[in-house]
PDB file of C-alpha atoms in Angstrom:
ATOM      1  CA  MET A 279      34.519  17.307 -52.997  1.00 63.00           C
ATOM      2  CA  ASP A 280      32.763  17.604 -49.675  1.00 84.00           C
ATOM      3  CA  ILE A 281      34.320  19.885 -47.088  1.00 90.00           C
ATOM      4  CA  GLY A 282      33.417  20.269 -43.407  1.00 91.00           C
ATOM      5  CA  VAL A 283      34.428  23.464 -41.578  1.00 92.00           C
ATOM      6  CA  ASP A 284      34.570  23.942 -37.823  1.00 92.00           C
ATOM      7  CA  LEU A 285      34.582  27.734 -37.648  1.00 88.00           C
ATOM      8  CA  GLY A 286      35.721  28.114 -34.053  1.00 88.00           C
ATOM      9  CA  THR A 287      36.600  31.123 -31.921  1.00 89.00           C
ATOM     10  CA  SER A 288      40.066  29.666 -31.245  1.00 91.00           C
ATOM     11  CA  ASN A 289      40.736  27.409 -34.233  1.00 93.00           C
ATOM     12  CA  VAL A 290      39.443  26.743 -37.726  1.00 93.00           C
ATOM     13  CA  LEU A 291      39.487  23.077 -38.751  1.00 93.00           C
ATOM     14  CA  VAL A 292      38.828  21.996 -42.326  1.00 92.00           C
ATOM     15  CA  TYR A 293      37.906  18.392 -43.136  1.00 92.00           C
ATOM     16  CA  VAL A 294      38.104  17.109 -46.717  1.00 90.00           C
ATOM     17  CA  LYS A 295      36.211  13.933 -47.602  1.00 84.00           C
ATOM     18  CA  GLY A 296      38.625  11.034 -48.012  1.00 84.00           C
ATOM     19  CA  ARG A 297      41.557  13.009 -46.583  1.00 87.00           C
ATOM     20  CA  GLY A 298      40.471  13.755 -43.016  1.00 88.00           C
ATOM     21  CA  VAL A 299      41.276  17.024 -41.230  1.00 90.00           C
ATOM     22  CA  VAL A 300      43.760  18.803 -43.512  1.00 91.00           C
ATOM     23  CA  ILE A 301      43.850  22.192 -41.782  1.00 91.00           C
ATOM     24  CA  ASN A 302      43.888  22.999 -38.061  1.00 93.00           C
ATOM     25  CA  GLN A 303      44.959  26.598 -37.555  1.00 93.00           C
ATOM     26  CA  PRO A 304      44.200  29.334 -34.996  1.00 93.00           C
ATOM     27  CA  SER A 305      41.480  31.738 -36.174  1.00 93.00           C
ATOM     28  CA  VAL A 306      43.775  34.763 -35.927  1.00 94.00           C
ATOM     29  CA  VAL A 307      44.580  37.312 -38.643  1.00 94.00           C
ATOM     30  CA  ALA A 308      47.321  39.990 -38.714  1.00 95.00           C
ATOM     31  CA  TYR A 309      46.996  42.927 -41.110  1.00 93.00           C
ATOM     32  CA  GLU A 310      48.423  46.402 -41.761  1.00 93.00           C
ATOM     33  CA  LYS A 311      46.110  49.061 -40.296  1.00 90.00           C
ATOM     34  CA  ASN A 312      46.465  51.566 -43.147  1.00 90.00           C
ATOM     35  CA  SER A 313      46.433  49.383 -46.253  1.00 90.00           C
ATOM     36  CA  LYS A 314      44.363  46.520 -44.700  1.00 88.00           C
ATOM     37  CA  ARG A 315      46.865  44.155 -46.349  1.00 91.00           C
ATOM     38  CA  ILE A 316      46.883  40.768 -44.634  1.00 92.00           C
ATOM     39  CA  ILE A 317      50.346  39.872 -43.328  1.00 94.00           C
ATOM     40  CA  ALA A 318      49.714  36.543 -41.627  1.00 94.00           C
ATOM     41  CA  ILE A 319      46.920  34.079 -40.910  1.00 94.00           C
ATOM     42  CA  GLY A 320      46.732  31.170 -38.465  1.00 93.00           C
ATOM     43  CA  ASN A 321      49.808  30.006 -36.541  1.00 94.00           C
ATOM     44  CA  LYS A 322      52.031  32.851 -37.834  1.00 94.00           C
ATOM     45  CA  ALA A 323      49.478  35.478 -36.785  1.00 94.00           C
ATOM     46  CA  LYS A 324      48.935  33.880 -33.371  1.00 93.00           C
ATOM     47  CA  LYS A 325      52.660  34.193 -32.584  1.00 93.00           C
ATOM     48  CA  MET A 326      52.304  37.972 -33.144  1.00 92.00           C
ATOM     49  CA  ILE A 327      49.617  38.499 -30.443  1.00 90.00           C
ATOM     50  CA  GLY A 328      50.845  41.123 -27.983  1.00 88.00           C
ATOM     51  CA  LYS A 329      54.090  41.692 -29.909  1.00 90.00           C
ATOM     52  CA  THR A 330      53.189  44.011 -32.804  1.00 91.00           C
ATOM     53  CA  PRO A 331      54.054  47.659 -33.569  1.00 93.00           C
ATOM     54  CA  GLU A 332      51.239  50.196 -33.884  1.00 92.00           C
ATOM     55  CA  SER A 333      51.012  49.794 -37.673  1.00 93.00           C
ATOM     56  CA  ILE A 334      49.977  46.125 -37.416  1.00 93.00           C
ATOM     57  CA  GLU A 335      46.760  44.840 -35.889  1.00 93.00           C
ATOM     58  CA  VAL A 336      46.204  41.235 -34.830  1.00 93.00           C
ATOM     59  CA  VAL A 337      42.537  40.235 -34.543  1.00 92.00           C
ATOM     60  CA  ARG A 338      40.350  37.237 -33.841  1.00 92.00           C
ATOM     61  CA  PRO A 339      37.545  37.728 -36.390  1.00 90.00           C
ATOM     62  CA  LEU A 340      35.267  35.408 -34.395  1.00 88.00           C
ATOM     63  CA  VAL A 341      34.245  36.313 -30.872  1.00 87.00           C
ATOM     64  CA  LYS A 342      32.263  33.828 -28.747  1.00 83.00           C
ATOM     65  CA  GLY A 343      31.458  31.767 -31.842  1.00 80.00           C
ATOM     66  CA  VAL A 344      30.002  34.773 -33.723  1.00 83.00           C
ATOM     67  CA  VAL A 345      31.465  36.636 -36.727  1.00 85.00           C
ATOM     68  CA  SER A 346      32.611  39.999 -35.341  1.00 86.00           C
ATOM     69  CA  ASP A 347      34.584  41.134 -38.397  1.00 86.00           C
ATOM     70  CA  TYR A 348      32.849  39.948 -41.559  1.00 86.00           C
ATOM     71  CA  THR A 349      35.500  41.000 -44.114  1.00 88.00           C
ATOM     72  CA  VAL A 350      38.435  39.516 -42.201  1.00 90.00           C
ATOM     73  CA  THR A 351      36.514  36.258 -41.557  1.00 89.00           C
ATOM     74  CA  GLU A 352      35.771  35.926 -45.269  1.00 88.00           C
ATOM     75  CA  ARG A 353      39.399  36.525 -46.261  1.00 90.00           C
ATOM     76  CA  MET A 354      40.651  34.076 -43.620  1.00 91.00           C
ATOM     77  CA  LEU A 355      38.196  31.388 -44.762  1.00 90.00           C
ATOM     78  CA  LYS A 356      39.178  31.879 -48.410  1.00 89.00           C
ATOM     79  CA  VAL A 357      42.825  31.190 -47.563  1.00 90.00           C
ATOM     80  CA  PHE A 358      42.024  28.083 -45.487  1.00 90.00           C
ATOM     81  CA  ILE A 359      39.486  26.603 -47.936  1.00 87.00           C
ATOM     82  CA  ARG A 360      41.701  27.222 -50.983  1.00 86.00           C
ATOM     83  CA  SER A 361      44.572  25.571 -49.157  1.00 87.00           C
ATOM     84  CA  ALA A 362      42.303  22.593 -48.322  1.00 85.00           C
ATOM     85  CA  MET A 363      41.099  22.351 -51.934  1.00 81.00           C
ATOM     86  CA  GLU A 364      44.686  21.998 -53.121  1.00 77.00           C
ATOM     87  CA  LYS A 365      44.864  18.848 -50.999  1.00 63.00           C
ATOM     88  CA  ARG A 366      41.878  17.147 -52.618  1.00 60.00           C
ATOM     89  CA  THR A 367      41.305  15.178 -55.795  1.00 58.00           C
ATOM     90  CA  GLY A 368      38.704  16.203 -58.372  1.00 61.00           C
ATOM     91  CA  VAL A 369      37.662  19.548 -59.817  1.00 66.00           C
ATOM     92  CA  GLY A 370      34.690  21.860 -59.496  1.00 75.00           C
ATOM     93  CA  ARG A 371      33.276  23.795 -56.597  1.00 83.00           C
ATOM     94  CA  PRO A 372      32.842  21.996 -53.276  1.00 86.00           C
ATOM     95  CA  LYS A 373      29.804  21.460 -51.088  1.00 89.00           C
ATOM     96  CA  ILE A 374      30.643  22.876 -47.667  1.00 90.00           C
ATOM     97  CA  CYS A 375      29.061  22.178 -44.281  1.00 92.00           C
ATOM     98  CA  VAL A 376      29.960  24.796 -41.656  1.00 92.00           C
ATOM     99  CA  CYS A 377      29.215  24.656 -37.932  1.00 91.00           C
ATOM    100  CA  VAL A 378      27.836  27.360 -35.661  1.00 87.00           C
ATOM    101  CA  PRO A 379      27.036  27.383 -31.895  1.00 86.00           C
ATOM    102  CA  SER A 380      23.493  26.210 -31.098  1.00 83.00           C
ATOM    103  CA  GLY A 381      22.444  29.602 -29.706  1.00 79.00           C
ATOM    104  CA  VAL A 382      23.189  31.818 -32.744  1.00 83.00           C
ATOM    105  CA  THR A 383      20.528  34.111 -34.187  1.00 86.00           C
ATOM    106  CA  GLU A 384      19.284  33.921 -37.775  1.00 90.00           C
ATOM    107  CA  VAL A 385      21.339  37.030 -38.652  1.00 89.00           C
ATOM    108  CA  GLU A 386      24.550  35.505 -37.243  1.00 85.00           C
ATOM    109  CA  ARG A 387      23.852  32.234 -39.075  1.00 88.00           C
ATOM    110  CA  ARG A 388      23.327  34.114 -42.357  1.00 89.00           C
ATOM    111  CA  ALA A 389      26.614  36.026 -41.882  1.00 87.00           C
ATOM    112  CA  VAL A 390      28.517  32.718 -41.595  1.00 88.00           C
ATOM    113  CA  GLU A 391      26.665  31.255 -44.607  1.00 89.00           C
ATOM    114  CA  ASP A 392      27.428  34.314 -46.771  1.00 89.00           C
ATOM    115  CA  ALA A 393      31.100  34.319 -45.781  1.00 86.00           C
ATOM    116  CA  VAL A 394      31.419  30.638 -46.772  1.00 88.00           C
ATOM    117  CA  TYR A 395      29.526  31.143 -50.071  1.00 88.00           C
ATOM    118  CA  ARG A 396      31.995  33.867 -51.026  1.00 87.00           C
ATOM    119  CA  THR A 397      34.879  31.387 -50.808  1.00 84.00           C
ATOM    120  CA  GLY A 398      33.498  29.777 -53.967  1.00 84.00           C
ATOM    121  CA  ALA A 399      31.286  27.036 -52.528  1.00 85.00           C
ATOM    122  CA  LYS A 400      28.709  25.327 -54.735  1.00 88.00           C
ATOM    123  CA  SER A 401      26.332  24.909 -51.804  1.00 89.00           C
ATOM    124  CA  VAL A 402      26.580  25.690 -48.073  1.00 90.00           C
ATOM    125  CA  TYR A 403      24.888  23.871 -45.197  1.00 91.00           C
ATOM    126  CA  VAL A 404      24.920  25.357 -41.707  1.00 90.00           C
ATOM    127  CA  MET A 405      24.878  22.865 -38.846  1.00 90.00           C
ATOM    128  CA  GLU A 406      24.737  23.229 -35.070  1.00 90.00           C
ATOM    129  CA  GLU A 407      27.998  22.358 -33.314  1.00 91.00           C
ATOM    130  CA  PRO A 408      26.704  19.815 -30.782  1.00 92.00           C
ATOM    131  CA  LEU A 409      25.077  17.748 -33.565  1.00 93.00           C
ATOM    132  CA  ALA A 410      28.301  17.763 -35.603  1.00 93.00           C
ATOM    133  CA  ALA A 411      30.333  16.971 -32.476  1.00 94.00           C
ATOM    134  CA  ALA A 412      28.101  13.964 -31.737  1.00 94.00           C
ATOM    135  CA  ILE A 413      28.516  12.594 -35.285  1.00 93.00           C
ATOM    136  CA  GLY A 414      32.297  13.189 -35.161  1.00 92.00           C
ATOM    137  CA  ALA A 415      32.500  11.442 -31.782  1.00 92.00           C
ATOM    138  CA  ALA A 416      30.842   8.337 -33.332  1.00 91.00           C
ATOM    139  CA  VAL A 417      27.518   8.727 -31.477  1.00 91.00           C
ATOM    140  CA  ASP A 418      24.558   7.216 -33.369  1.00 90.00           C
ATOM    141  CA  ILE A 419      22.276  10.265 -33.414  1.00 89.00           C
ATOM    142  CA  GLU A 420      19.544   8.714 -35.592  1.00 90.00           C
ATOM    143  CA  GLU A 421      18.417   6.224 -32.931  1.00 89.00           C
ATOM    144  CA  ALA A 422      15.381   6.858 -30.712  1.00 90.00           C
ATOM    145  CA  LYS A 423      17.735   7.115 -27.748  1.00 92.00           C
ATOM    146  CA  GLY A 424      18.886  10.094 -25.724  1.00 93.00           C
ATOM    147  CA  ASN A 425      22.546  11.085 -26.020  1.00 95.00           C
ATOM    148  CA  MET A 426      24.143  14.083 -24.357  1.00 96.00           C
ATOM    149  CA  VAL A 427      27.051  15.964 -25.887  1.00 96.00           C
ATOM    150  CA  VAL A 428      28.998  18.777 -24.219  1.00 96.00           C
ATOM    151  CA  ASP A 429      31.276  20.634 -26.662  1.00 95.00           C
ATOM    152  CA  ILE A 430      33.642  22.957 -24.754  1.00 95.00           C
ATOM    153  CA  GLY A 431      35.257  25.160 -27.376  1.00 92.00           C
ATOM    154  CA  GLY A 432      37.237  28.396 -27.236  1.00 91.00           C
ATOM    155  CA  GLY A 433      34.386  30.905 -27.132  1.00 90.00           C
ATOM    156  CA  THR A 434      31.279  28.867 -26.348  1.00 92.00           C
ATOM    157  CA  THR A 435      30.240  25.682 -24.586  1.00 94.00           C
ATOM    158  CA  ASP A 436      27.441  23.896 -26.430  1.00 94.00           C
ATOM    159  CA  ILE A 437      25.337  21.344 -24.579  1.00 95.00           C
ATOM    160  CA  ALA A 438      22.665  19.249 -26.287  1.00 95.00           C
ATOM    161  CA  VAL A 439      20.446  16.247 -25.699  1.00 95.00           C
ATOM    162  CA  ILE A 440      20.169  14.517 -29.067  1.00 95.00           C
ATOM    163  CA  SER A 441      17.642  11.956 -30.284  1.00 94.00           C
ATOM    164  CA  LEU A 442      16.356  10.901 -33.744  1.00 92.00           C
ATOM    165  CA  GLY A 443      18.859  13.098 -35.595  1.00 89.00           C
ATOM    166  CA  GLY A 444      18.049  16.379 -33.857  1.00 90.00           C
ATOM    167  CA  ALA A 445      18.664  18.354 -30.674  1.00 92.00           C
ATOM    168  CA  VAL A 446      15.703  17.924 -28.313  1.00 94.00           C
ATOM    169  CA  GLU A 447      17.105  20.286 -25.691  1.00 94.00           C
ATOM    170  CA  SER A 448      20.170  22.485 -26.103  1.00 93.00           C
ATOM    171  CA  GLN A 449      21.950  25.454 -24.609  1.00 93.00           C
ATOM    172  CA  SER A 450      24.955  27.494 -25.707  1.00 92.00           C
ATOM    173  CA  ILE A 451      26.795  29.511 -23.068  1.00 93.00           C
ATOM    174  CA  LYS A 452      29.600  32.004 -23.491  1.00 91.00           C
ATOM    175  CA  ALA A 453      31.904  30.342 -20.943  1.00 92.00           C
ATOM    176  CA  ALA A 454      34.691  28.257 -22.453  1.00 93.00           C
ATOM    177  CA  GLY A 455      38.442  28.012 -23.153  1.00 92.00           C
ATOM    178  CA  ASP A 456      39.055  31.759 -23.591  1.00 93.00           C
ATOM    179  CA  ASP A 457      37.373  32.415 -20.232  1.00 95.00           C
ATOM    180  CA  TYR A 458      39.773  29.965 -18.592  1.00 96.00           C
ATOM    181  CA  ASN A 459      42.679  31.998 -20.048  1.00 95.00           C
ATOM    182  CA  ALA A 460      41.161  35.238 -18.712  1.00 96.00           C
ATOM    183  CA  SER A 461      40.623  33.605 -15.283  1.00 96.00           C
ATOM    184  CA  MET A 462      44.293  32.560 -15.219  1.00 96.00           C
ATOM    185  CA  ILE A 463      45.412  36.155 -15.984  1.00 96.00           C
ATOM    186  CA  ARG A 464      43.151  37.591 -13.240  1.00 96.00           C
ATOM    187  CA  TYR A 465      44.201  34.988 -10.657  1.00 96.00           C
ATOM    188  CA  ILE A 466      47.943  35.489 -11.193  1.00 96.00           C
ATOM    189  CA  ARG A 467      47.518  39.269 -11.121  1.00 96.00           C
ATOM    190  CA  ARG A 468      45.517  39.131  -7.877  1.00 96.00           C
ATOM    191  CA  LYS A 469      47.635  36.576  -6.031  1.00 95.00           C
ATOM    192  CA  TYR A 470      51.158  37.309  -7.280  1.00 95.00           C
ATOM    193  CA  ASN A 471      50.967  40.949  -8.523  1.00 96.00           C
ATOM    194  CA  LEU A 472      52.196  39.643 -11.878  1.00 96.00           C
ATOM    195  CA  LEU A 473      50.779  40.690 -15.229  1.00 97.00           C
ATOM    196  CA  ILE A 474      50.928  37.981 -17.902  1.00 96.00           C
ATOM    197  CA  GLY A 475      49.806  37.919 -21.533  1.00 93.00           C
ATOM    198  CA  GLU A 476      47.104  35.853 -23.195  1.00 91.00           C
ATOM    199  CA  GLN A 477      49.586  33.467 -24.835  1.00 92.00           C
ATOM    200  CA  THR A 478      51.391  32.799 -21.533  1.00 95.00           C
ATOM    201  CA  ALA A 479      48.048  32.131 -19.824  1.00 96.00           C
ATOM    202  CA  GLU A 480      47.069  29.659 -22.538  1.00 94.00           C
ATOM    203  CA  LYS A 481      50.385  27.792 -22.318  1.00 95.00           C
ATOM    204  CA  ALA A 482      50.034  27.558 -18.522  1.00 96.00           C
ATOM    205  CA  LYS A 483      46.444  26.309 -18.903  1.00 96.00           C
ATOM    206  CA  ILE A 484      47.521  23.569 -21.324  1.00 95.00           C
ATOM    207  CA  ALA A 485      50.512  22.575 -19.179  1.00 95.00           C
ATOM    208  CA  VAL A 486      48.949  22.421 -15.696  1.00 95.00           C
ATOM    209  CA  GLY A 487      45.312  23.629 -15.911  1.00 95.00           C
ATOM    210  CA  SER A 488      43.001  21.451 -13.808  1.00 96.00           C
ATOM    211  CA  VAL A 489      39.392  21.495 -12.650  1.00 95.00           C
ATOM    212  CA  TYR A 490      39.784  18.467 -10.349  1.00 95.00           C
ATOM    213  CA  GLU A 491      42.455  17.751  -7.767  1.00 94.00           C
ATOM    214  CA  ARG A 492      45.419  15.775  -9.078  1.00 94.00           C
ATOM    215  CA  PRO A 493      46.820  12.939  -6.937  1.00 93.00           C
ATOM    216  CA  GLU A 494      50.335  14.221  -7.768  1.00 92.00           C
ATOM    217  CA  ASP A 495      50.606  17.979  -8.071  1.00 92.00           C
ATOM    218  CA  ILE A 496      52.746  19.409 -10.906  1.00 94.00           C
ATOM    219  CA  THR A 497      54.249  22.882 -11.344  1.00 95.00           C
ATOM    220  CA  TYR A 498      54.787  25.377 -14.154  1.00 96.00           C
ATOM    221  CA  VAL A 499      56.911  28.544 -14.340  1.00 96.00           C
ATOM    222  CA  VAL A 500      55.049  31.659 -15.505  1.00 96.00           C
ATOM    223  CA  LYS A 501      56.876  34.811 -16.650  1.00 96.00           C
ATOM    224  CA  GLY A 502      55.472  38.323 -16.829  1.00 96.00           C
ATOM    225  CA  ARG A 503      55.786  41.854 -15.473  1.00 97.00           C
ATOM    226  CA  ASP A 504      55.885  42.602 -11.758  1.00 96.00           C
ATOM    227  CA  LEU A 505      53.124  45.170 -11.168  1.00 95.00           C
ATOM    228  CA  ILE A 506      54.918  46.740  -8.185  1.00 94.00           C
ATOM    229  CA  LYS A 507      58.462  47.091  -9.577  1.00 95.00           C
ATOM    230  CA  GLY A 508      57.557  47.135 -13.279  1.00 94.00           C
ATOM    231  CA  LEU A 509      60.326  44.593 -13.987  1.00 96.00           C
ATOM    232  CA  PRO A 510      60.289  41.066 -15.450  1.00 96.00           C
ATOM    233  CA  LYS A 511      59.542  38.348 -12.924  1.00 96.00           C
ATOM    234  CA  ALA A 512      58.963  34.591 -12.887  1.00 96.00           C
ATOM    235  CA  ILE A 513      56.769  32.643 -10.466  1.00 96.00           C
ATOM    236  CA  THR A 514      55.898  28.974 -10.069  1.00 96.00           C
ATOM    237  CA  ILE A 515      52.252  27.905 -10.013  1.00 96.00           C
ATOM    238  CA  THR A 516      50.877  24.458  -9.174  1.00 95.00           C
ATOM    239  CA  ALA A 517      48.197  22.494 -11.015  1.00 95.00           C
ATOM    240  CA  ASN A 518      45.926  22.248  -7.978  1.00 94.00           C
ATOM    241  CA  GLU A 519      45.831  26.016  -7.434  1.00 94.00           C
ATOM    242  CA  THR A 520      44.442  26.473 -10.962  1.00 95.00           C
ATOM    243  CA  ILE A 521      41.251  24.740  -9.738  1.00 95.00           C
ATOM    244  CA  GLU A 522      40.570  27.847  -7.639  1.00 94.00           C
ATOM    245  CA  ALA A 523      41.471  30.157 -10.544  1.00 94.00           C
ATOM    246  CA  PHE A 524      39.029  28.369 -12.867  1.00 96.00           C
ATOM    247  CA  ALA A 525      36.192  27.916 -10.336  1.00 95.00           C
ATOM    248  CA  ASP A 526      33.833  30.569 -11.803  1.00 95.00           C
ATOM    249  CA  THR A 527      33.989  29.363 -15.422  1.00 95.00           C
ATOM    250  CA  THR A 528      33.731  25.710 -14.364  1.00 96.00           C
ATOM    251  CA  SER A 529      30.625  26.411 -12.253  1.00 96.00           C
ATOM    252  CA  HIS A 530      28.971  28.183 -15.259  1.00 96.00           C
ATOM    253  CA  ILE A 531      29.495  25.063 -17.386  1.00 96.00           C
ATOM    254  CA  LEU A 532      28.225  22.712 -14.641  1.00 97.00           C
ATOM    255  CA  THR A 533      25.131  24.894 -14.067  1.00 97.00           C
ATOM    256  CA  ALA A 534      24.337  24.811 -17.795  1.00 96.00           C
ATOM    257  CA  ILE A 535      24.679  20.995 -17.899  1.00 96.00           C
ATOM    258  CA  HIS A 536      22.302  20.727 -14.910  1.00 96.00           C
ATOM    259  CA  GLY A 537      19.882  23.115 -16.623  1.00 96.00           C
ATOM    260  CA  VAL A 538      19.724  21.044 -19.826  1.00 96.00           C
ATOM    261  CA  LEU A 539      19.226  17.814 -17.842  1.00 95.00           C
ATOM    262  CA  GLU A 540      16.419  19.447 -15.830  1.00 96.00           C
ATOM    263  CA  THR A 541      14.455  20.530 -18.906  1.00 95.00           C
ATOM    264  CA  ALA A 542      15.048  17.421 -21.057  1.00 94.00           C
ATOM    265  CA  PRO A 543      12.231  14.820 -21.316  1.00 94.00           C
ATOM    266  CA  PRO A 544      12.555  12.185 -18.544  1.00 95.00           C
ATOM    267  CA  GLU A 545      12.727   9.258 -21.020  1.00 95.00           C
ATOM    268  CA  LEU A 546      15.804  10.796 -22.647  1.00 95.00           C
ATOM    269  CA  VAL A 547      17.420  11.560 -19.286  1.00 95.00           C
ATOM    270  CA  ALA A 548      16.969   7.878 -18.400  1.00 96.00           C
ATOM    271  CA  ASP A 549      18.819   6.946 -21.638  1.00 95.00           C
ATOM    272  CA  ILE A 550      21.617   9.413 -20.841  1.00 95.00           C
ATOM    273  CA  SER A 551      22.108   7.843 -17.400  1.00 95.00           C
ATOM    274  CA  VAL A 552      22.870   4.571 -19.253  1.00 95.00           C
ATOM    275  CA  ASN A 553      24.777   5.945 -22.289  1.00 94.00           C
ATOM    276  CA  GLY A 554      26.727   8.622 -20.391  1.00 95.00           C
ATOM    277  CA  ILE A 555      27.773  12.132 -21.397  1.00 96.00           C
ATOM    278  CA  VAL A 556      30.235  12.639 -24.279  1.00 96.00           C
ATOM    279  CA  LEU A 557      32.712  15.546 -24.046  1.00 96.00           C
ATOM    280  CA  THR A 558      34.307  17.157 -27.113  1.00 96.00           C
ATOM    281  CA  GLY A 559      36.256  20.350 -27.839  1.00 94.00           C
ATOM    282  CA  GLY A 560      39.590  21.582 -26.495  1.00 92.00           C
ATOM    283  CA  GLY A 561      38.171  22.459 -23.073  1.00 93.00           C
ATOM    284  CA  SER A 562      37.227  18.821 -22.464  1.00 94.00           C
ATOM    285  CA  LEU A 563      40.951  17.943 -22.420  1.00 94.00           C
ATOM    286  CA  MET A 564      41.465  19.951 -19.229  1.00 94.00           C
ATOM    287  CA  TYR A 565      42.549  17.619 -16.449  1.00 95.00           C
ATOM    288  CA  GLY A 566      39.595  16.229 -14.488  1.00 95.00           C
ATOM    289  CA  MET A 567      36.746  17.703 -16.572  1.00 96.00           C
ATOM    290  CA  ASP A 568      35.194  14.247 -17.074  1.00 95.00           C
ATOM    291  CA  LYS A 569      35.702  13.284 -13.408  1.00 96.00           C
ATOM    292  CA  LEU A 570      34.145  16.542 -12.169  1.00 96.00           C
ATOM    293  CA  ILE A 571      31.042  16.277 -14.399  1.00 96.00           C
ATOM    294  CA  LYS A 572      30.578  12.650 -13.345  1.00 96.00           C
ATOM    295  CA  GLU A 573      30.883  13.639  -9.668  1.00 96.00           C
ATOM    296  CA  LYS A 574      28.387  16.498  -9.973  1.00 95.00           C
ATOM    297  CA  THR A 575      25.769  14.713 -12.135  1.00 94.00           C
ATOM    298  CA  GLY A 576      26.221  11.061 -11.158  1.00 95.00           C
ATOM    299  CA  ILE A 577      26.373  10.168 -14.878  1.00 95.00           C
ATOM    300  CA  ASP A 578      29.364   8.421 -16.491  1.00 96.00           C
ATOM    301  CA  THR A 579      31.271  10.972 -18.587  1.00 96.00           C
ATOM    302  CA  TYR A 580      33.726  10.250 -21.413  1.00 94.00           C
ATOM    303  CA  VAL A 581      36.103  12.442 -23.404  1.00 95.00           C
ATOM    304  CA  SER A 582      35.905  11.623 -27.120  1.00 94.00           C
ATOM    305  CA  ASP A 583      39.070  10.124 -28.689  1.00 93.00           C
ATOM    306  CA  LYS A 584      38.852  12.845 -31.356  1.00 91.00           C
ATOM    307  CA  ALA A 585      37.825  15.658 -29.001  1.00 92.00           C
ATOM    308  CA  LEU A 586      39.531  18.452 -30.976  1.00 92.00           C
ATOM    309  CA  GLU A 587      38.466  17.261 -34.436  1.00 92.00           C
ATOM    310  CA  ALA A 588      34.950  15.974 -33.645  1.00 93.00           C
ATOM    311  CA  VAL A 589      33.030  19.025 -34.949  1.00 94.00           C
ATOM    312  CA  ALA A 590      34.972  19.208 -38.242  1.00 92.00           C
ATOM    313  CA  LEU A 591      34.668  15.426 -38.770  1.00 92.00           C
ATOM    314  CA  GLY A 592      30.932  15.541 -38.065  1.00 92.00           C
ATOM    315  CA  ALA A 593      30.465  18.484 -40.447  1.00 91.00           C
ATOM    316  CA  GLY A 594      32.335  16.660 -43.236  1.00 89.00           C
ATOM    317  CA  MET A 595      30.352  13.459 -42.717  1.00 88.00           C
ATOM    318  CA  SER A 596      27.063  15.399 -42.720  1.00 85.00           C
ATOM    319  CA  VAL A 597      27.442  17.100 -46.117  1.00 79.00           C
ATOM    320  CA  ASP A 598      25.879  14.136 -47.951  1.00 69.00           C
ATOM    321  CA  ILE A 599      23.049  13.824 -45.416  1.00 69.00           C
ATOM    322  CA  ALA A 600      22.294  17.563 -45.597  1.00 63.00           C
ATOM    323  CA  ALA A 601      22.348  17.506 -49.424  1.00 61.00           C
ATOM    324  CA  ARG A 602      19.945  14.530 -49.538  1.00 64.00           C
ATOM    325  CA  LYS A 603      17.541  16.241 -47.098  1.00 63.00           C
ATOM    326  CA  GLU A 604      17.483  19.409 -49.233  1.00 62.00           C
ATOM    327  CA  GLU A 605      16.871  17.428 -52.431  1.00 63.00           C
ATOM    328  CA  ALA A 606      14.024  15.498 -50.751  1.00 57.00           C
TER     329      ALA A 606
END
């Protein structure tokens, strides 16, 4: 009956013990402005972004890993958790472990906890994302050894040095996947006088987005509105030119990684130089992210096999541990 929830800015993943990740949907909600009636949640709502009439509003209830619209977040979670509970065996109310970025305030943490309690949970445990990501990526966090995890999500990038089951040094920065989308929109507007939407930018990022030069360049066709003529227009962008478009966001992430390494205890940094850096989250799948971090830090860097699901898996696996700690 244990459920792990990765409450992300871009996606909500729900892990059910014994079943794995049963829900992986965008954290997007569409509702009628007047009646506040919810029309669509998840994939259906995401397809509506930028295409709705005035009477319908499409929102992301989580901004930069923080609950921005409490009521909508609660209603979205209820739908996802109920759907997940239909896929499990057993009865009764579940124990839920939910993840938050490492830099959230006590008020923000409480807002997430309350929203999850209202879905009908028996007990709620709030866990920091980098810890959950490390567990989900099969890193032994209980050892007296330093491990470094970089979780590049949609709204935040969480970096932590973990040892003996806790984060010794951590930092959460608001530079992540959504910022790469915004950088793509700005770059194409500046260079090609073409205005594109958020969804188009995300598709282009997934198709050709790179932070490190590719040996064989690839291209992608982007469609939008010509800002001079006001008419539809298509242009072709290459993977290697996205490196320039993404430079600002990438340098923020690299600076934060350097910062955490600089302030971490030297014994743990020595361990990290042997064990390497583990990358999780959707942003880690960008071409060359591991190569770039290795080049800039001199430390071997690996992308987890379960990069997208690591936080939800770790949260689900941690419910028992968290429950035992509370009982003790």
